[in-house]
Coordinates of C-alpha atoms and ligand atoms in Angstrom, one line a residue:
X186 CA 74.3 147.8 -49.5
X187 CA 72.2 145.1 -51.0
X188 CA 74.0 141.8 -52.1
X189 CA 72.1 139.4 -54.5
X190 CA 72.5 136.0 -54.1
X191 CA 71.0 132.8 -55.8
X192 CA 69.0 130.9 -53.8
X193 CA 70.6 127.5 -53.3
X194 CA 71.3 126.6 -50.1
X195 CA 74.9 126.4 -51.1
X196 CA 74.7 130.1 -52.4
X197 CA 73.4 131.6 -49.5
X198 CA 75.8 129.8 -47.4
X199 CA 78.3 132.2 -49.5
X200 CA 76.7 134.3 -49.2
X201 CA 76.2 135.2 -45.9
X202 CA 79.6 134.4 -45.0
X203 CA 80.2 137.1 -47.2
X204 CA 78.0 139.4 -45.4
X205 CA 78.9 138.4 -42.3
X206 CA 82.7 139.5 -43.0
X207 CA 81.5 142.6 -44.8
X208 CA 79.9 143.8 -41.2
X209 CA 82.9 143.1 -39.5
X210 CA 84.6 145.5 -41.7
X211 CA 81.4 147.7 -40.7
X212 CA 79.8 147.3 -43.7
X213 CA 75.9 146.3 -43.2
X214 CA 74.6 144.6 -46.5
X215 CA 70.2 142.9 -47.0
X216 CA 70.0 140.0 -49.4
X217 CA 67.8 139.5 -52.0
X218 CA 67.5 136.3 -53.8
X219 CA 67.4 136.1 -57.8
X220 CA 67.1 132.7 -59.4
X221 CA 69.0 132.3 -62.7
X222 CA 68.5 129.8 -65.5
X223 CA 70.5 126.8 -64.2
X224 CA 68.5 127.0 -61.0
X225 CA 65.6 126.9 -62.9
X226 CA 65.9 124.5 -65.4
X227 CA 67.3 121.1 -63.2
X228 CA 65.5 119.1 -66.0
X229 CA 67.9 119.0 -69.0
X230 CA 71.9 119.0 -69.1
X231 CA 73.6 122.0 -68.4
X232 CA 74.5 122.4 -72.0
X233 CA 71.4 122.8 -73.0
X234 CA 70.6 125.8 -70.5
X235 CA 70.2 128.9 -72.5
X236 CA 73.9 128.9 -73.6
X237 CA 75.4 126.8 -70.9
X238 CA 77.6 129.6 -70.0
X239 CA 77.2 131.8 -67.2
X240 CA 74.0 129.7 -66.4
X241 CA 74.1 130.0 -62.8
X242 CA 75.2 134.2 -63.4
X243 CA 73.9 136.0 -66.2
X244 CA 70.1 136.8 -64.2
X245 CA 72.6 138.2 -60.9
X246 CA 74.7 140.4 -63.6
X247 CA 71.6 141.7 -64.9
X248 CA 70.0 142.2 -61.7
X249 CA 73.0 144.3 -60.7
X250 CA 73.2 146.4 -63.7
X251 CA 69.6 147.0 -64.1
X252 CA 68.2 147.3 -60.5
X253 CA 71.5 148.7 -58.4
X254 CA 72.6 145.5 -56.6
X255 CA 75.6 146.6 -55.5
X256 CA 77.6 143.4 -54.0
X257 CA 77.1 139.7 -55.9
X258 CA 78.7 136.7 -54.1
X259 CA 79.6 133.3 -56.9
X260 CA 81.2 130.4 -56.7
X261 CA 84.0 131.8 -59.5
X262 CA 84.1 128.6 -61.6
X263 CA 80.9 129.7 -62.4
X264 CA 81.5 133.6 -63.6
X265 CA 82.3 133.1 -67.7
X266 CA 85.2 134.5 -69.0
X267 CA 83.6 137.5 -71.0
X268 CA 82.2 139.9 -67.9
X269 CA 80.1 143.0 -68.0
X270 CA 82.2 146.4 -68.0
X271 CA 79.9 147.5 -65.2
X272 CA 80.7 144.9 -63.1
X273 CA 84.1 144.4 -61.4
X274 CA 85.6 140.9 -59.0
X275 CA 86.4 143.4 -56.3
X276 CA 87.4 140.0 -53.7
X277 CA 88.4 136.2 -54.2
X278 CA 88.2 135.0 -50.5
X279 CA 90.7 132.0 -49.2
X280 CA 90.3 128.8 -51.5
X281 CA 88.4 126.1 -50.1
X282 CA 88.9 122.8 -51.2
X283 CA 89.6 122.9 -55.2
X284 CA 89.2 118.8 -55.2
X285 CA 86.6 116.9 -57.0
X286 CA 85.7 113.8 -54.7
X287 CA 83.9 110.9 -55.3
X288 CA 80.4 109.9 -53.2
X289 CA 79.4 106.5 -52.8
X290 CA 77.4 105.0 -49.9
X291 CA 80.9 102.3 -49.1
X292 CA 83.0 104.9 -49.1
X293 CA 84.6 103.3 -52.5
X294 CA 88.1 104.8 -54.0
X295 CA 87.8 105.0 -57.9
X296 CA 89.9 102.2 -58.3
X297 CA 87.5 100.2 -55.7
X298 CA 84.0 101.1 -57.8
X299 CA 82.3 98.0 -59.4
X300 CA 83.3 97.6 -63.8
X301 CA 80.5 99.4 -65.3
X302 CA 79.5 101.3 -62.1
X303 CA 77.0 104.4 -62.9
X304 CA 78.3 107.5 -62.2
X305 CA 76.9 110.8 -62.0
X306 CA 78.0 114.0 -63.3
X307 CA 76.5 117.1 -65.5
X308 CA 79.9 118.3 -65.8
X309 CA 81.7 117.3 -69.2
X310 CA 85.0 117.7 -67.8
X311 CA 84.6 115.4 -64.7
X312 CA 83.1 113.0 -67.8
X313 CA 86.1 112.9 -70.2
X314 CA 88.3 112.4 -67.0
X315 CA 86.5 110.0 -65.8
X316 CA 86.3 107.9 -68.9
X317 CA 89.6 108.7 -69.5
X318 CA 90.4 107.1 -66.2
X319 CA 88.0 104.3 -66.4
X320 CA 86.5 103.6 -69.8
X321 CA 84.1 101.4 -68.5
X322 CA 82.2 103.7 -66.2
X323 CA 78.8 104.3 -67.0
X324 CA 78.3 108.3 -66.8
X325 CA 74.7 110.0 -66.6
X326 CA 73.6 113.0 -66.4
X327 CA 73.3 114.4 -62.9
X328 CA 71.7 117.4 -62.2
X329 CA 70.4 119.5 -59.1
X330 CA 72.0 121.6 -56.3
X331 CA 74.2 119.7 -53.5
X332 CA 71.3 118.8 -51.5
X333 CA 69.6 117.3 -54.6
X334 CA 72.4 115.1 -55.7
X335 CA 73.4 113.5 -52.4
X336 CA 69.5 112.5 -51.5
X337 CA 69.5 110.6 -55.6
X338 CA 73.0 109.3 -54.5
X339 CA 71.0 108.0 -51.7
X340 CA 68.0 106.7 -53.7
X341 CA 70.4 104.4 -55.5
X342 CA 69.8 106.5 -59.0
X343 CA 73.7 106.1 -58.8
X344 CA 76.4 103.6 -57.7
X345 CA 78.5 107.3 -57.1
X346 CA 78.5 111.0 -58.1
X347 CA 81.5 113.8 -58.1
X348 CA 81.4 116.6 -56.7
X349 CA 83.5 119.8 -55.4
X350 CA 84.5 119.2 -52.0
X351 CA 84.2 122.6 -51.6
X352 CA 80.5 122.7 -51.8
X353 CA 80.8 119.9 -48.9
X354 CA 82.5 121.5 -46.8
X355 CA 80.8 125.4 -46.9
X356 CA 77.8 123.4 -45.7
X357 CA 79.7 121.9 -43.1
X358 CA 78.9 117.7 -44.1
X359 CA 82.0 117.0 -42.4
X360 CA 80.6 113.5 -42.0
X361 CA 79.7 112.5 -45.3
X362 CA 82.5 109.8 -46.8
X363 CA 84.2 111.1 -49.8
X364 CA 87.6 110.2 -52.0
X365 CA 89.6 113.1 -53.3
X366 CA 90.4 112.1 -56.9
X367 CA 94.1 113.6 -57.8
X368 CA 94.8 116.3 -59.2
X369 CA 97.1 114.6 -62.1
X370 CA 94.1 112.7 -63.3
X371 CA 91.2 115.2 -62.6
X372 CA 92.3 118.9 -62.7
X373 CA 89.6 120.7 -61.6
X374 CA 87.9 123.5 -63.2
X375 CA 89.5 126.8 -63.3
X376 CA 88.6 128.9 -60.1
X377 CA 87.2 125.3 -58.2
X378 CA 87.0 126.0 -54.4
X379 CA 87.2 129.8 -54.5
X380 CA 84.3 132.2 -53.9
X381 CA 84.3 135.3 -55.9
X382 CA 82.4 138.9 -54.6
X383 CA 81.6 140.9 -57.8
X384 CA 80.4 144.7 -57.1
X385 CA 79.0 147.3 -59.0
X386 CA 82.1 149.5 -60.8
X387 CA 82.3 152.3 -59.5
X388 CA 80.3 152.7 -56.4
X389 CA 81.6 152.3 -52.2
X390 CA 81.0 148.7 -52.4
X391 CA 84.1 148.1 -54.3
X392 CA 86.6 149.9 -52.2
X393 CA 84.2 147.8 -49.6
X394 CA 84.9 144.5 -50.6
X395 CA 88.1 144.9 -51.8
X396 CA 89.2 144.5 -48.1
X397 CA 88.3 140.8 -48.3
X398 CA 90.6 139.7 -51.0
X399 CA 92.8 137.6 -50.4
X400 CA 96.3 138.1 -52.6
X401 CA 97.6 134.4 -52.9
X402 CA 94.1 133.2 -53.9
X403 CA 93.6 135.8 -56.2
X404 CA 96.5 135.2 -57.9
X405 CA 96.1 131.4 -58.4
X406 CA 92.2 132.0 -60.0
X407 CA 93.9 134.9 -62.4
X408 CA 96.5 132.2 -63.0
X409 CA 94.4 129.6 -64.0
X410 CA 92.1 132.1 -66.1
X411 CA 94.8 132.8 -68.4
X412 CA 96.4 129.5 -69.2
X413 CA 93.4 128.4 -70.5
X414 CA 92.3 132.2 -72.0
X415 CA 93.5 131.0 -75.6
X416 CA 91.5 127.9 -75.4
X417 CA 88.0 129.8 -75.9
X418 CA 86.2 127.4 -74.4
X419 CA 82.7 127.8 -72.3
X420 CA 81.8 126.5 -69.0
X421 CA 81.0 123.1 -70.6
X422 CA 84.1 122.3 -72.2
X423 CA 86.3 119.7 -71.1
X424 CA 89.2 122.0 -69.4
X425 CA 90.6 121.7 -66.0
X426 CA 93.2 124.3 -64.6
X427 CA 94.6 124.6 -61.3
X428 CA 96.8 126.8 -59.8
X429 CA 98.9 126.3 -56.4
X430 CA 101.7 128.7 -54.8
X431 CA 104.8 126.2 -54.1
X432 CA 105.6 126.6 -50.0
X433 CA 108.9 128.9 -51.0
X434 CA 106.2 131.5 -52.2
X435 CA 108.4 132.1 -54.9
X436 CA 107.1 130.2 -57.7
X437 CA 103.7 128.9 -58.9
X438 CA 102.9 125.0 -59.8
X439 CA 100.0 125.7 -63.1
X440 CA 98.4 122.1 -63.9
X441 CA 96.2 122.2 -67.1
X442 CA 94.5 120.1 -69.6
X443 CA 92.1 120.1 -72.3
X444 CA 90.2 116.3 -73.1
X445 CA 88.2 115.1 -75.8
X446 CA 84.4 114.8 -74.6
X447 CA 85.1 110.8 -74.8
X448 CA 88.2 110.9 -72.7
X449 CA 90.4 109.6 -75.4
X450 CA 92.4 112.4 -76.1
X451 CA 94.2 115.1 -73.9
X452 CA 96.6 118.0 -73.6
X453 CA 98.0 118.7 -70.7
X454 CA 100.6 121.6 -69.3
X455 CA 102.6 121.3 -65.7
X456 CA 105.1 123.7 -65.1
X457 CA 106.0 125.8 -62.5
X458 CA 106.1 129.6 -63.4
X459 CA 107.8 132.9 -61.5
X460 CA 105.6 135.1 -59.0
X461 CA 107.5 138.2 -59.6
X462 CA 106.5 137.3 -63.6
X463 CA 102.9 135.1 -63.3
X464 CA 100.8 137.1 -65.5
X465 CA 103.4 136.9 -68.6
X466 CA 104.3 133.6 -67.9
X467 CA 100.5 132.3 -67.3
X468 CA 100.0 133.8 -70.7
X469 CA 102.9 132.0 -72.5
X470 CA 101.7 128.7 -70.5
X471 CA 98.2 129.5 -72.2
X472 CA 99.8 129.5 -75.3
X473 CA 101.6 126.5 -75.5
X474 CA 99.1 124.4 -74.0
X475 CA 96.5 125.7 -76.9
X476 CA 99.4 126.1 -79.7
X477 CA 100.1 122.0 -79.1
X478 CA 96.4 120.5 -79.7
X479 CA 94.9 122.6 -76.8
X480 CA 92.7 124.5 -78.9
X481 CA 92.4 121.8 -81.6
X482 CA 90.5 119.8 -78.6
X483 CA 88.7 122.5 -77.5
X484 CA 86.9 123.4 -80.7
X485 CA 86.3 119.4 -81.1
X486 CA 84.3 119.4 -77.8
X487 CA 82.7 122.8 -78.5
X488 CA 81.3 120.9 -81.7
X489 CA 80.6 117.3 -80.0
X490 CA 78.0 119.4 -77.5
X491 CA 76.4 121.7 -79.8
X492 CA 75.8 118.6 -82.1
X493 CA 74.4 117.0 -79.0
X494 CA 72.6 120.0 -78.1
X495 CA 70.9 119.6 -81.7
X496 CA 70.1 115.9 -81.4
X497 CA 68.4 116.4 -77.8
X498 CA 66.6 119.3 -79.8
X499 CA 65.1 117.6 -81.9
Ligands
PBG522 N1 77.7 125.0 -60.8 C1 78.4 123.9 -60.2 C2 79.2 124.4 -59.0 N2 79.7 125.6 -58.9 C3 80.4 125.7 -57.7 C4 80.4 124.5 -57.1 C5 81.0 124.0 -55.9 C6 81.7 125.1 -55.1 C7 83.0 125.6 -55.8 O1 83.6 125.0 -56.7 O2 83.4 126.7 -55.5 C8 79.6 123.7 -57.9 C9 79.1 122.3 -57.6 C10 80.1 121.2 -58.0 O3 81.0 121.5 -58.9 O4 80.1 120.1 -57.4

């Protein structure tokens, strides 16, 4: 089977743990590398790549449909909502990590960074939280795969940057100093910390990779996909959503917010909601989170980056 990958060094570290698990099942897979449109263009804000969603997917989807790639391997907070009807998550492996941490060269907590310290992000969410947080930060645009943002971190372009601490820890930079921000202040994006396997509907690679999934973590991702479902927001959109089985197994904790782009403003849902029942009760979560300004905020940020978008186009 061949699985397509992108060809960041953090993808193919996915990736090849995916294919190493897939030959353990005895299931032999060759890689080929496709490069997608937020690979390619680093220069500009993710929002103004192509449509800003599915960026860093839509060129893997394609290459599966079109050319017979049977097995894709994603970070899953990166697979947009809408997906193709060929194309089927057959596996979510363990989580990782879903915490965003902070990177600074002293090791500094949030609370410990200098007033008007220069952050870095190209993630909106991270930005309304962050302002949200500490109003005073100066956020710019941040760009690049891992590698890339740690060596500007380095060059001083930044007093810090966040990042998933998933990414961190898939290339094994056990050493590098980081803070985990908490969750109550920066819920991280749906599906943050999980890697998704995609394959192509209806051929052995399904049945395949379906032995890798793993229940608990595919539950939480589907979780956090629906409470935010009604929100209709894209992969640039200020929305955390996090999902955690509580130790009894019995019940699910669901944290979720929507923010303003600025930070001012935000709706947020905690609650903890029945296994035997998740997918209703994830859905009637969705709805009250969007029903009570949810949605309201989400189609203000939608139209604060498109009119950015348009002024950057200009
Ligand atoms: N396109 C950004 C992206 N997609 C997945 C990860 C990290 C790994 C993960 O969350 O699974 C990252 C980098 C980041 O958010 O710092």
């Amino acid at each position: 089977m061949i699985i397509g990958t992108r060809g960041s060094n953090l993808a193919l570290v996915q990736t090849r743990k995916v294919a190493e698990l897939l030959k353990e099942k005895g299931f032999p897979t060759t890689e080929q590398i496709i490069k997608t449109d937020g690979d390619r263009f680093t220069d500009r804000p993710l929002y103004q790549v192509s449509t800003g969603v599915g960026a860093f997917v839509r060129e893997l989807d394609d290459a599966m449909i079109a050319d017979g790639i049977e097995i894709a391997v994603h970070s899953m907070k990166d697979l947009p909502t809408i997906r193709p009807p060929e194309l089927v998550t057959a596996a979510v492996l363990e989580r990782d990590s879903p915490y965003d941490v902070l990177l600074t060269k002293e090791g500094l907590t949030i609370d410990e960074l200098p007033k008007n310290a220069i952050i870095g992000t190209s993630s909106m969410r991270r930005r309304a939280q962050l302002l949200r947080y500490r109003p005073d930060l100066q956020i710019e645009e941040l760009r690049g795969n891992i590698d890339t943002r740690l060596r500007k971190l380095n060059e001083g372009q930044y007093d810090g940057i966040l990042l998933a601490e998933a990414g961190l820890e898939r290339m094994g930079w056990d050493d590098i100093v980081r803070v985990r921000l908490p969750i109550d202040e920066f819920c991280p994006s749906p599906n943050q910390g999980t890697v998704a396997v995609v394959a192509l509907a209806g051929t052995p690679a399904v049945e395949a990779v379906s032995l890798l999934n793993h229940l608990s973590s595919q539950i939480e991702t589907q979780t956090e996909r629906l409470v935010v479902k009604d929100l209709e927001g894209g992969c640039t959109t200020p929305i955390g959503s996090y999902a955690k089985f509580e130790p009894n197994g019995k019940k699910i904790r669901v944290r979720a917010e929507v923010l303003s782009c600025d930070g001012t403003k935000s709706i947020k849902v905690d609650e903890k909601i029945s296994v035997e029942n998740w997918k209703a009760e994830a859905e009637m979560l969705g709805k009250k989170l969007a029903e009570s300004g949810g949605k309201m905020l989400a189609e203000e940020a939608i139209c604060y980056i498109q009119d950015l978008k348009e002024k950057k186009n200009k």
